Coordinates of C-alpha atoms in Angstrom, one line a residue:
Chain A
M245 CA 128.3 76.8 63.4
N246 CA 131.7 75.2 65.3
L247 CA 132.0 71.3 65.4
G248 CA 129.4 71.1 69.1
E249 CA 126.9 72.3 67.6
S250 CA 127.5 70.2 64.6
I251 CA 128.0 67.7 66.7
K252 CA 124.2 68.4 69.0
L253 CA 122.6 68.7 65.9
G254 CA 123.4 65.2 64.8
F255 CA 122.4 63.7 67.5
K256 CA 119.1 65.6 67.9
Q257 CA 118.7 65.2 64.2
L258 CA 119.0 60.8 64.7
L259 CA 117.4 61.2 67.6
S260 CA 114.2 62.3 65.8
N261 CA 114.0 59.4 64.0
K262 CA 114.9 56.8 66.1
G263 CA 113.2 53.6 64.2
R264 CA 115.1 54.7 60.8
T265 CA 118.5 55.2 63.5
F266 CA 117.7 51.6 65.1
L267 CA 117.2 49.8 61.7
T268 CA 120.4 51.9 59.7
M269 CA 122.3 50.7 62.5
L270 CA 121.4 47.1 62.9
G271 CA 124.0 46.2 60.0
M272 CA 127.0 47.2 62.2
F273 CA 125.7 46.2 64.8
I274 CA 125.8 42.3 62.9
G275 CA 129.0 43.3 61.5
V276 CA 130.9 44.1 63.9
G277 CA 129.3 42.0 66.4
A278 CA 130.1 39.2 64.4
V279 CA 133.7 40.3 64.1
I280 CA 134.9 40.7 67.9
M281 CA 132.7 38.2 69.2
I282 CA 134.7 35.9 67.2
L283 CA 138.1 37.9 67.5
S284 CA 137.3 37.4 71.4
L285 CA 136.7 34.2 71.3
G286 CA 139.6 32.8 69.4
A287 CA 141.5 35.1 72.1
G288 CA 139.8 33.1 75.1
F289 CA 140.5 29.6 72.9
K290 CA 144.6 30.7 72.2
E291 CA 144.7 31.5 75.5
Y292 CA 142.9 28.6 77.7
T293 CA 145.2 25.5 74.5
K294 CA 148.4 27.8 76.1
T295 CA 147.3 27.3 79.6
F296 CA 146.5 24.0 79.0
Y297 CA 149.3 22.6 77.4
S298 CA 151.4 25.0 79.9
D299 CA 151.3 22.4 82.8
I300 CA 152.6 19.8 80.5
G301 CA 155.3 21.2 78.0
L302 CA 155.5 21.6 74.6
G303 CA 158.1 18.0 75.0
A304 CA 155.0 16.2 76.1
F305 CA 153.4 13.7 73.5
Q306 CA 150.7 11.0 73.4
V307 CA 150.7 7.4 71.7
N308 CA 147.4 5.8 71.0
C309 CA 146.4 2.6 68.7
K310 CA 144.0 2.8 66.2
D311 CA 143.2 -0.7 66.3
Q312 CA 142.9 -1.8 70.2
S313 CA 142.9 -6.1 68.8
S314 CA 145.3 -7.7 71.8
H315 CA 148.1 -8.5 70.3
L316 CA 148.2 -4.4 68.4
L317 CA 148.3 -2.9 72.1
L318 CA 151.1 -1.6 73.5
T319 CA 153.0 -4.2 75.8
A320 CA 156.5 -3.5 78.7
D321 CA 158.9 -4.2 75.9
D322 CA 157.5 -1.2 73.5
F323 CA 158.2 1.0 76.7
E324 CA 161.5 -0.6 76.7
V325 CA 162.7 0.1 73.1
I326 CA 161.2 3.8 73.5
K327 CA 162.7 4.6 76.8
A328 CA 166.0 3.4 75.2
M329 CA 165.8 6.8 72.8
P330 CA 168.3 8.5 73.8
E331 CA 165.7 11.9 73.3
I332 CA 163.0 10.4 74.9
Q333 CA 162.7 11.2 78.4
T334 CA 160.6 8.9 79.7
V335 CA 157.3 7.1 78.4
M336 CA 154.1 5.3 80.7
G337 CA 151.2 3.4 79.5
S338 CA 147.6 4.9 80.7
L339 CA 144.3 3.0 80.3
Y340 CA 140.7 4.9 80.0
E341 CA 137.8 2.4 80.9
K342 CA 134.4 3.6 80.8
G343 CA 132.1 2.3 84.1
S344 CA 130.0 3.7 86.8
V345 CA 128.7 4.1 89.9
Y346 CA 125.6 4.9 92.2
N347 CA 124.8 7.7 93.8
K348 CA 122.7 8.9 96.5
K349 CA 119.6 8.0 95.6
G350 CA 121.6 4.6 94.4
E351 CA 120.7 6.4 90.3
T352 CA 123.8 4.4 87.8
K353 CA 126.3 7.6 86.4
D354 CA 128.7 7.1 83.8
I355 CA 132.1 7.8 85.2
S356 CA 135.6 7.2 83.7
L357 CA 138.3 5.7 85.0
F358 CA 142.5 7.0 84.1
A359 CA 145.0 4.8 85.1
S360 CA 148.6 5.6 85.0
E361 CA 152.0 5.4 86.5
A362 CA 152.7 7.5 89.7
E363 CA 155.1 8.6 87.3
Y364 CA 152.3 10.2 85.6
F365 CA 151.6 13.2 87.6
T366 CA 155.0 14.1 87.7
S367 CA 155.7 14.1 84.4
V368 CA 152.7 14.6 81.7
E369 CA 149.8 16.8 84.0
K370 CA 150.1 18.5 86.9
L371 CA 147.1 17.7 89.0
E372 CA 145.8 20.5 90.9
L373 CA 144.5 18.7 94.8
L374 CA 142.5 20.9 96.6
A375 CA 142.4 17.8 98.8
G376 CA 144.3 14.7 100.0
R377 CA 147.5 13.2 97.7
V378 CA 147.7 11.7 94.4
Y379 CA 149.0 7.9 94.5
T380 CA 152.6 6.8 94.7
E381 CA 155.3 4.5 93.5
K382 CA 154.4 2.3 96.1
D383 CA 150.6 2.4 95.9
S384 CA 151.4 1.5 92.7
Q385 CA 153.6 -1.9 93.4
T386 CA 151.9 -2.8 95.9
A387 CA 148.1 -1.7 93.0
A388 CA 146.3 -0.3 95.6
K389 CA 143.2 0.2 95.4
V390 CA 143.2 4.1 96.0
A391 CA 141.3 7.2 93.7
V392 CA 142.2 10.5 92.7
I393 CA 138.4 12.0 92.1
P394 CA 137.2 15.2 90.4
D395 CA 135.3 18.1 92.4
I396 CA 132.3 17.3 90.7
Y397 CA 132.4 13.5 92.0
A398 CA 132.2 14.8 94.9
K399 CA 129.4 17.3 94.5
L400 CA 127.5 15.2 92.3
I401 CA 127.7 12.0 93.7
L402 CA 129.0 12.6 97.3
R403 CA 127.1 15.8 97.5
Q404 CA 129.9 16.7 99.8
T405 CA 131.6 20.1 99.1
N406 CA 133.9 20.2 101.7
Y407 CA 136.7 17.8 100.0
K408 CA 138.6 17.1 103.5
S409 CA 136.0 14.7 104.7
A410 CA 135.8 13.3 101.7
I411 CA 139.2 11.7 102.4
G412 CA 139.3 8.4 103.3
D413 CA 135.8 8.0 102.1
S414 CA 135.3 4.6 100.5
I415 CA 133.5 4.3 96.3
E416 CA 132.3 1.2 94.5
V417 CA 133.1 1.6 91.0
T418 CA 131.5 -1.3 88.7
V419 CA 134.2 -1.9 85.3
G420 CA 132.1 -4.8 83.0
D421 CA 130.8 -7.1 84.9
K422 CA 133.3 -6.4 87.7
T423 CA 132.7 -4.0 90.8
E424 CA 135.7 -2.7 93.4
A425 CA 135.7 -1.1 96.1
F426 CA 137.9 2.2 96.1
E427 CA 139.5 4.2 98.9
I428 CA 139.4 8.2 98.1
I429 CA 142.8 9.7 98.9
G430 CA 142.8 12.6 96.7
V431 CA 140.4 15.6 95.1
Y432 CA 141.4 17.6 92.3
N433 CA 140.4 20.7 90.5
S434 CA 138.3 19.7 87.1
K435 CA 138.6 23.1 86.4
M436 CA 135.3 23.5 85.3
P437 CA 133.2 27.2 84.6
K438 CA 132.6 28.9 88.0
N439 CA 128.4 29.6 86.4
A440 CA 128.2 26.3 84.6
S441 CA 125.0 25.2 84.8
Q442 CA 123.8 21.7 86.1
K443 CA 123.4 19.7 82.9
F444 CA 126.3 21.0 82.1
L445 CA 128.7 19.8 85.3
E446 CA 125.9 16.2 84.7
R447 CA 127.7 16.0 81.3
A448 CA 130.9 17.4 82.2
L449 CA 131.3 14.6 85.3
S450 CA 131.5 11.1 82.4
Q451 CA 134.5 13.0 81.0
A452 CA 136.5 14.0 84.4
P453 CA 137.9 10.9 85.1
L454 CA 139.0 9.1 88.8
Y455 CA 142.7 8.3 88.7
I456 CA 144.0 4.8 89.4
P457 CA 146.8 3.5 89.7
I458 CA 147.8 1.7 86.5
T459 CA 148.7 -1.9 88.3
T460 CA 144.9 -1.9 90.1
L461 CA 143.4 -1.9 87.1
D462 CA 144.4 -4.6 85.7
I463 CA 142.4 -6.0 88.8
I464 CA 139.0 -5.4 87.9
T465 CA 140.2 -5.4 83.4
T466 CA 141.5 -8.3 81.8
S467 CA 144.0 -6.4 80.4
E468 CA 147.2 -8.0 81.0
G469 CA 149.9 -5.6 81.5
K470 CA 149.0 -3.9 77.9
V471 CA 147.6 -0.4 76.9
S472 CA 146.3 1.2 74.5
S473 CA 147.7 4.7 74.8
A474 CA 150.8 5.8 76.4
Y475 CA 152.5 9.5 77.5
G476 CA 155.7 10.7 77.1
G477 CA 158.3 12.9 77.2
I478 CA 161.1 13.9 75.3
K479 CA 163.9 15.8 76.5
D480 CA 164.4 19.4 76.3
G481 CA 166.1 21.2 73.3
F482 CA 164.7 18.3 70.6
D483 CA 162.5 19.1 67.8
P484 CA 159.0 17.4 69.2
K485 CA 157.4 17.1 65.5
E486 CA 160.7 15.0 64.5
I487 CA 161.5 12.7 67.7
T488 CA 157.3 11.4 67.5
N489 CA 157.2 10.7 63.9
Q490 CA 160.6 9.0 64.9
V491 CA 158.4 6.7 67.6
R492 CA 155.4 6.4 65.3
L493 CA 157.8 4.6 62.7
L494 CA 159.1 2.6 65.3
L495 CA 155.8 1.5 66.9
N496 CA 154.5 0.7 63.3
R497 CA 157.8 -1.3 62.2
R498 CA 157.8 -3.6 65.9
H499 CA 153.9 -4.7 65.3
S500 CA 154.6 -4.9 61.6
Q501 CA 151.8 -2.9 60.7
K502 CA 152.0 0.0 58.4
D503 CA 150.2 3.3 60.5
N504 CA 148.6 2.0 63.7
Y505 CA 149.9 4.1 66.0
N506 CA 149.0 7.7 66.3
V507 CA 151.4 9.7 67.7
T508 CA 150.8 13.8 68.6
S509 CA 153.2 15.7 70.6
A510 CA 151.4 19.2 72.5
A511 CA 152.6 20.9 70.0
D512 CA 151.0 19.4 67.0
L513 CA 148.3 19.7 69.0
I514 CA 148.5 23.5 69.6
E515 CA 149.5 24.4 66.0
T516 CA 146.2 22.4 64.6
A517 CA 144.0 24.0 66.9
N518 CA 145.9 27.6 66.3
K519 CA 145.6 27.4 62.3
M520 CA 142.1 26.1 62.5
M521 CA 141.1 28.8 65.0
N522 CA 142.9 31.0 62.6
M523 CA 140.6 29.6 59.4
I524 CA 137.4 30.0 61.7
T525 CA 138.6 33.5 61.9
L526 CA 139.2 34.3 58.4
F527 CA 136.1 33.0 57.8
I528 CA 133.8 34.6 59.6
S529 CA 135.8 38.0 59.3
A530 CA 134.9 37.9 55.8
V531 CA 131.3 37.5 56.4
A532 CA 131.2 40.3 58.6
G533 CA 133.7 41.8 56.2
I534 CA 130.8 41.8 53.7
S535 CA 128.2 42.1 56.1
L536 CA 129.8 45.6 57.2
V537 CA 130.2 46.1 53.7
V538 CA 126.0 45.9 53.3
G539 CA 125.7 47.9 56.5
G540 CA 128.0 50.4 55.4
V541 CA 125.6 50.6 51.9
G542 CA 122.8 50.9 53.7
I543 CA 124.1 53.9 56.0
M544 CA 125.0 55.9 52.2
N545 CA 121.2 55.1 51.1
I546 CA 119.6 56.3 54.3
M547 CA 121.8 59.7 54.6
L548 CA 121.1 60.1 50.6
V549 CA 116.8 59.9 51.7
T550 CA 118.0 61.8 55.0
V551 CA 119.4 64.8 52.2
K552 CA 116.9 64.5 50.1
E553 CA 114.5 65.2 52.9
R554 CA 116.3 67.8 54.0
T555 CA 116.6 69.5 50.8
R556 CA 114.4 72.2 51.8
E557 CA 115.8 73.0 54.7
I558 CA 119.5 72.6 53.3
G559 CA 118.7 75.2 51.4
I560 CA 117.2 77.5 54.1
R561 CA 120.6 77.0 55.9
K562 CA 123.0 78.1 52.8
A563 CA 120.3 81.5 52.1
L564 CA 120.9 81.8 56.0
G565 CA 124.7 81.8 55.8
A566 CA 126.0 78.0 55.9
T567 CA 128.8 77.5 54.0
N568 CA 129.3 74.0 51.6
K569 CA 131.6 73.3 53.9
V570 CA 129.2 73.4 57.3
I571 CA 126.4 71.6 55.7
L572 CA 129.2 68.5 54.2
R573 CA 130.2 68.8 57.9
Q574 CA 127.3 68.6 59.4
F575 CA 126.0 65.5 57.2
L576 CA 129.4 63.8 57.5
I577 CA 129.2 64.0 61.3
E578 CA 125.6 62.7 60.9
A579 CA 126.9 59.2 59.1
L580 CA 130.3 58.9 61.8
I581 CA 127.7 59.2 64.5
L582 CA 125.6 56.7 63.0
T583 CA 128.4 54.6 62.0
I584 CA 130.1 54.7 65.8
I585 CA 127.6 54.3 67.9
A586 CA 126.4 51.0 66.3
G587 CA 129.6 50.3 66.2
T588 CA 130.4 50.6 69.9
I589 CA 127.3 48.2 70.3
G590 CA 128.5 45.7 67.8
M591 CA 131.4 45.4 69.7
L592 CA 129.4 45.2 73.0
I593 CA 127.2 42.9 71.7
G594 CA 129.4 40.3 70.5
Y595 CA 132.2 41.1 73.6
I596 CA 128.6 39.5 75.1
G597 CA 128.0 36.7 73.2
S598 CA 131.7 35.8 73.0
I599 CA 131.3 36.2 77.5
V600 CA 128.1 33.4 77.1
V601 CA 129.6 31.3 74.4
G602 CA 132.5 30.9 76.2
G603 CA 130.7 30.0 79.2
M604 CA 129.5 27.2 77.6
Y605 CA 133.2 25.8 76.5
N606 CA 134.8 27.3 79.3
I607 CA 136.4 29.6 77.2
E608 CA 137.1 32.8 78.6
A609 CA 136.2 35.5 76.5
K610 CA 138.7 38.6 75.9
L611 CA 138.0 41.8 74.8
T612 CA 141.7 43.5 73.4
F613 CA 142.3 46.9 72.9
G614 CA 143.4 46.3 69.8
M615 CA 139.9 44.8 69.8
I616 CA 138.6 48.5 70.7
L617 CA 140.5 50.0 68.2
F618 CA 139.9 47.5 65.8
S619 CA 136.1 48.5 66.0
V620 CA 135.6 52.4 66.5
G621 CA 138.0 52.2 63.1
T622 CA 135.8 50.1 61.3
S623 CA 133.2 52.0 61.6
T624 CA 134.3 55.9 61.6
A625 CA 136.2 54.5 58.1
I626 CA 132.9 53.1 56.9
G627 CA 130.9 56.3 58.4
L628 CA 133.6 58.3 56.2
L629 CA 133.4 56.0 53.1
F630 CA 129.8 56.2 52.8
G631 CA 128.9 59.1 54.7
V632 CA 131.0 61.3 52.0
Y633 CA 128.9 60.6 49.6
P634 CA 125.5 61.8 50.5
A635 CA 127.5 64.5 52.4
Y636 CA 129.1 66.2 49.4
Q637 CA 125.3 65.9 47.8
A638 CA 123.6 67.6 50.4
A639 CA 126.8 70.5 50.5
R640 CA 126.8 71.0 46.1
L641 CA 122.9 71.6 46.1
E642 CA 122.4 75.0 45.2
P643 CA 120.3 77.4 48.0
V644 CA 117.8 78.2 44.4
E645 CA 117.0 75.3 43.8
S646 CA 116.9 73.7 47.3
L647 CA 114.7 76.2 48.5
R648 CA 112.4 75.7 45.4
D649 CA 112.0 72.4 46.7
E650 CA 108.5 71.3 48.4
Chain B
M34 CA 124.4 100.7 48.5
I35 CA 123.2 98.6 45.6
D36 CA 124.1 99.8 41.9
I37 CA 122.9 97.1 40.0
Q38 CA 124.2 96.7 36.0
N39 CA 123.4 95.5 32.9
V40 CA 123.0 92.7 34.9
N41 CA 121.8 89.6 32.7
K42 CA 120.2 86.1 33.1
I43 CA 120.9 83.5 31.3
Y44 CA 119.0 79.9 32.1
R45 CA 120.8 76.8 30.1
N46 CA 119.4 73.7 30.1
G47 CA 121.0 71.3 27.9
K48 CA 120.9 72.8 24.8
L49 CA 117.6 75.0 25.5
E50 CA 118.3 78.7 26.2
L51 CA 116.1 81.3 28.3
Q52 CA 117.1 85.1 29.1
A53 CA 115.5 86.0 32.3
L54 CA 116.7 89.5 32.4
F55 CA 118.2 91.5 29.5
N56 CA 120.7 94.5 30.8
I57 CA 119.0 95.3 34.1
N58 CA 120.3 98.2 35.6
F59 CA 119.3 99.3 39.1
K60 CA 120.0 101.5 42.3
V61 CA 118.9 101.4 45.6
E62 CA 120.3 103.6 48.1
Q63 CA 120.3 103.8 52.0
E64 CA 116.4 103.8 53.6
E65 CA 114.6 103.3 50.4
F66 CA 111.8 101.1 50.5
V67 CA 111.4 99.7 46.6
S68 CA 108.3 97.2 45.4
I69 CA 109.5 94.5 42.9
M70 CA 106.1 93.8 40.3
G71 CA 105.4 92.2 37.9
A72 CA 103.6 88.8 36.1
S73 CA 103.9 85.7 37.0
G74 CA 107.4 84.7 34.2
S75 CA 109.1 88.3 34.3
G76 CA 111.9 87.6 35.9
K77 CA 111.3 89.5 39.3
T78 CA 111.9 86.3 41.9
T79 CA 115.3 85.8 39.6
F80 CA 116.9 89.4 40.1
L81 CA 115.5 88.9 43.6
H82 CA 117.8 85.7 43.8
I83 CA 120.4 87.8 42.4
L84 CA 120.0 90.5 44.8
G85 CA 120.3 88.2 47.9
C86 CA 123.9 86.3 46.4
L87 CA 121.6 83.0 46.2
D88 CA 122.1 82.9 42.5
H89 CA 124.8 84.3 39.9
A90 CA 124.3 87.1 37.0
T91 CA 125.4 85.5 33.3
S92 CA 127.0 88.9 33.2
G93 CA 127.2 91.9 34.2
T94 CA 128.3 93.5 37.9
Y95 CA 126.8 94.0 41.1
I96 CA 128.1 96.0 44.3
L97 CA 126.4 96.1 47.3
D98 CA 128.5 98.4 49.8
G99 CA 131.3 99.1 47.7
V100 CA 131.7 95.6 47.6
N101 CA 131.6 94.5 43.7
V102 CA 130.3 90.5 44.4
S103 CA 129.9 89.5 40.6
E104 CA 133.3 88.5 41.4
I105 CA 133.3 86.6 44.1
K106 CA 133.3 83.3 44.9
D107 CA 129.9 80.6 46.5
K108 CA 131.9 80.2 49.6
E109 CA 132.5 84.4 50.2
Y110 CA 128.6 84.7 48.9
A111 CA 127.6 83.0 52.5
K112 CA 129.1 85.0 54.4
I113 CA 128.2 88.0 52.0
R114 CA 124.0 85.9 52.4
N115 CA 125.2 86.1 56.7
Q116 CA 126.2 89.2 57.1
K117 CA 124.4 91.9 54.4
I118 CA 120.9 90.1 53.6
G119 CA 118.1 89.6 55.3
F120 CA 115.4 86.8 54.0
V121 CA 111.9 87.2 54.0
F122 CA 110.3 84.6 52.3
Q123 CA 106.2 83.6 51.0
A124 CA 106.5 80.1 52.3
F125 CA 107.6 82.1 55.9
N126 CA 111.2 78.7 55.6
L127 CA 111.4 78.5 58.8
L128 CA 112.6 75.2 60.2
P129 CA 110.1 73.0 61.8
K130 CA 111.9 71.1 64.5
L131 CA 113.5 73.6 65.9
T132 CA 111.9 76.8 68.7
I133 CA 110.8 80.0 67.1
V134 CA 114.0 81.8 69.5
E135 CA 115.9 78.5 68.3
N136 CA 115.5 80.1 64.5
V137 CA 115.9 83.2 65.0
E138 CA 119.3 82.5 66.3
L139 CA 119.9 80.5 63.2
P140 CA 122.0 82.7 60.9
M141 CA 123.8 84.1 63.8
M142 CA 125.0 79.9 64.9
Y143 CA 126.8 80.7 61.1
G144 CA 127.8 84.4 61.9
G145 CA 129.8 82.6 64.6
V146 CA 128.4 85.1 67.7
K147 CA 128.4 83.5 70.9
P148 CA 125.7 81.2 72.1
K149 CA 124.7 84.1 74.9
E150 CA 124.9 87.3 73.5
R151 CA 123.1 85.2 70.4
R152 CA 119.9 84.1 72.5
E153 CA 120.0 87.9 74.1
R154 CA 120.2 89.2 70.1
A155 CA 117.4 87.1 69.1
L156 CA 114.8 88.5 72.3
D157 CA 115.8 91.6 71.2
A158 CA 114.7 91.0 67.3
L159 CA 111.6 89.5 68.8
I160 CA 110.8 92.1 70.8
R161 CA 111.1 94.6 67.9
V162 CA 108.1 92.7 65.3
G163 CA 105.6 92.2 68.9
L164 CA 106.5 88.2 69.4
G165 CA 108.4 88.7 72.7
N166 CA 106.3 86.0 74.9
R167 CA 106.1 82.5 72.6
I168 CA 109.2 82.1 71.7
K169 CA 109.5 78.3 73.1
H170 CA 107.0 77.4 71.0
T171 CA 107.5 75.8 67.5
P172 CA 106.0 77.2 64.0
N173 CA 103.7 74.5 63.7
E174 CA 101.8 76.6 66.9
I175 CA 101.4 79.8 65.6
S176 CA 99.8 81.5 63.1
G177 CA 100.8 82.5 59.5
G178 CA 101.2 86.2 60.5
Q179 CA 103.6 85.1 63.6
K180 CA 105.1 82.7 61.5
Q181 CA 105.9 85.4 59.0
R182 CA 107.4 87.7 62.0
V183 CA 109.2 85.4 63.2
A184 CA 111.2 85.0 59.6
I185 CA 111.5 88.6 59.6
A186 CA 113.2 88.4 63.2
R187 CA 115.4 86.3 62.2
A188 CA 116.2 88.5 58.7
L189 CA 117.0 91.4 61.4
V190 CA 119.3 90.2 63.2
N191 CA 121.6 89.8 62.0
N192 CA 121.7 93.6 60.9
P193 CA 122.4 93.4 57.3
S194 CA 122.5 95.9 54.5
I195 CA 119.3 95.1 53.5
I196 CA 116.6 93.1 54.1
L197 CA 115.2 91.0 50.2
A198 CA 111.5 89.7 50.6
D199 CA 109.7 87.6 48.2
E200 CA 105.7 88.1 48.1
P201 CA 105.8 88.2 52.3
T202 CA 102.4 88.6 52.6
G203 CA 101.5 85.6 49.4
N204 CA 100.6 83.0 52.6
L205 CA 98.9 85.9 54.6
D206 CA 95.1 86.9 54.9
S207 CA 94.9 90.8 54.7
K208 CA 94.8 91.6 58.5
S209 CA 98.0 89.2 59.3
S210 CA 99.5 91.0 55.2
V211 CA 98.6 94.9 56.9
E212 CA 100.1 93.7 60.1
I213 CA 103.1 92.8 57.9
M214 CA 103.7 95.8 56.0
N215 CA 103.1 97.9 59.3
I216 CA 105.8 95.8 61.0
F217 CA 108.0 96.5 57.5
Q218 CA 107.4 100.1 57.7
G219 CA 108.3 100.6 60.9
L220 CA 111.6 99.0 59.7
N221 CA 111.8 101.2 57.2
N222 CA 112.0 104.2 59.1
E223 CA 114.6 102.8 61.7
G224 CA 116.6 102.9 58.8
V225 CA 116.5 99.0 57.3
T226 CA 116.2 99.2 53.4
I227 CA 113.6 97.0 52.1
V228 CA 113.4 95.6 48.6
M229 CA 110.1 93.8 48.5
V230 CA 108.6 91.5 45.5
T231 CA 105.0 91.1 45.1
H232 CA 102.7 91.0 42.8
E233 CA 99.5 92.5 45.1
P234 CA 98.9 96.5 43.5
D235 CA 97.9 97.8 46.9
I236 CA 101.1 96.0 49.3
A237 CA 103.6 97.9 46.6
E238 CA 101.1 100.5 48.0
Y239 CA 103.0 100.5 51.2
T240 CA 106.7 100.8 50.0
K241 CA 108.2 104.1 49.1
R242 CA 108.7 102.9 45.3
K243 CA 108.1 100.9 42.8
V244 CA 110.0 98.9 40.0
V245 CA 107.6 97.3 37.1
F246 CA 109.6 93.7 35.1
R247 CA 107.9 92.7 32.3
D248 CA 110.1 89.8 30.4
G249 CA 113.2 90.2 31.9
I250 CA 113.4 94.2 31.7
I251 CA 112.2 96.8 34.0
I252 CA 109.6 99.0 32.5
E253 CA 108.4 101.3 35.3
D254 CA 110.5 102.8 38.1
T255 CA 108.2 105.1 39.9
P256 CA 108.3 106.8 43.2
I257 CA 104.2 105.7 45.3
M258 CA 102.5 109.2 45.9
N259 CA 100.1 107.5 48.0
R260 CA 101.3 105.5 50.2
R261 CA 99.0 103.2 51.9
G262 CA 99.9 102.4 56.1
V263 CA 102.0 106.2 57.3

């Protein structure tokens, strides 16, 4: 009996009891599936954070005021002092405001406004424009009432998918009790998932801001040039961690505060996000590892039952000339077929799961060669580990004894 | 062809010892047809298992086809069972999930015969026992007599030196029993050596020589005078 025949017989044997085979595989599905799902999502998440910050650069940093009382907000003087630091490339204030607009049906929709300097687009965030332009220094100086809108705004509020024809349209934005008309000068790509649902987009609408010059925002709010947040960039060659710490100390000192200003660099954010992801991966892998061991014990259990059930068959085969080695191989192959198939299916389930979950959070699931190797490797190892004992039990059966088995 | 000298078999179960065979000496020549008789517990089945290399003797020598198999290891035992011995059991011992022809092919599978040759030889063997037409059926779809014929075909198919049958008619009605004994006689006439355990005296009368066991020793070894079925 050669290897091919043993494998064929193994499949035949497993197919002859489909229900049991499936139930035995369940534990492996869950174990391998969970690991692959989290690894695949983790890889996608890392990729996502990397591309997210690649537009900005690792030296970019963000300043936030915790207490946003008027006297604690950032002023033009603060910016002058920060800009004077030799390591600082640039720094600029920005303001985030909630507002609302009416759609074509006359319903109110929440939106957000992001007010910034024109320089923001060149040194902090590079918008991917689908039509039109971003505002310029000149727009900023004249406090022009212009806005760069997200593509989903055009889709959901203007009912317009031809972004070019949206340029030049006027929209009315309400902030507090003031309403102002803005001219659309550009449409940017808000990078929504391709298959995102309508509900998802509606929710995203209030998150994807309309960009307006910071000087223009002063007209509709009472900010008086004070801002609650700022963006800046650190010159190349300096340690973002150290410089952001210096900026933090400086701001707290200037406002006589202990800890009212958060200064975070993109590098910090990536590090924190990756750390968190690694923790989650480790935790889920540990849980999945337990599930794999439990699944393996289940497989061993079933294989032992199979050996018991097939004692007479083993006796007959031995009487007809099957060696212990051939019998051992037969049962080991059955365990391996069971675990490798279960591992492969588990991998596919995990990958599909990660595509579904990733789709909800705009993360592209990744299935790397390493993950495939992991799935096949783990399932082979489990098959060998938990299959060898039952196979050994089968191989060492005495022919005379096993022929007597009813 | 078979030369058994001073064979003892002792079963040990913890402190308990049970001697099943005492100093057995026994010879079988080519083309013999031997029946082994005896009451239950007389040692006849134990003896057949030793003859069939399914079990080791505790002491003594067993020479099969000039080879001292009492000194052989388990792995070689499997090979000897495969090449030199054909078994026929009381309970047929066919594998229920395989078809009839696949059952007959089994010994050749373990003997490393190529698939095409296997099928040809299995069909030949089935024709020899008069079952050339039901090859695609499973054992559950045929009668007891037919099952035993399949088992005989399976025993024949590797051209063994000897066929060992353990109560081959024990599960059969008298008509089927006669059929099976006729097949055995036919094969014996073609030169096949057969040793058969039975407890039915009239079945033993189909053979050429009768050996009787009692309490682990041979008490009678005589030729059959008035053979049946000839």
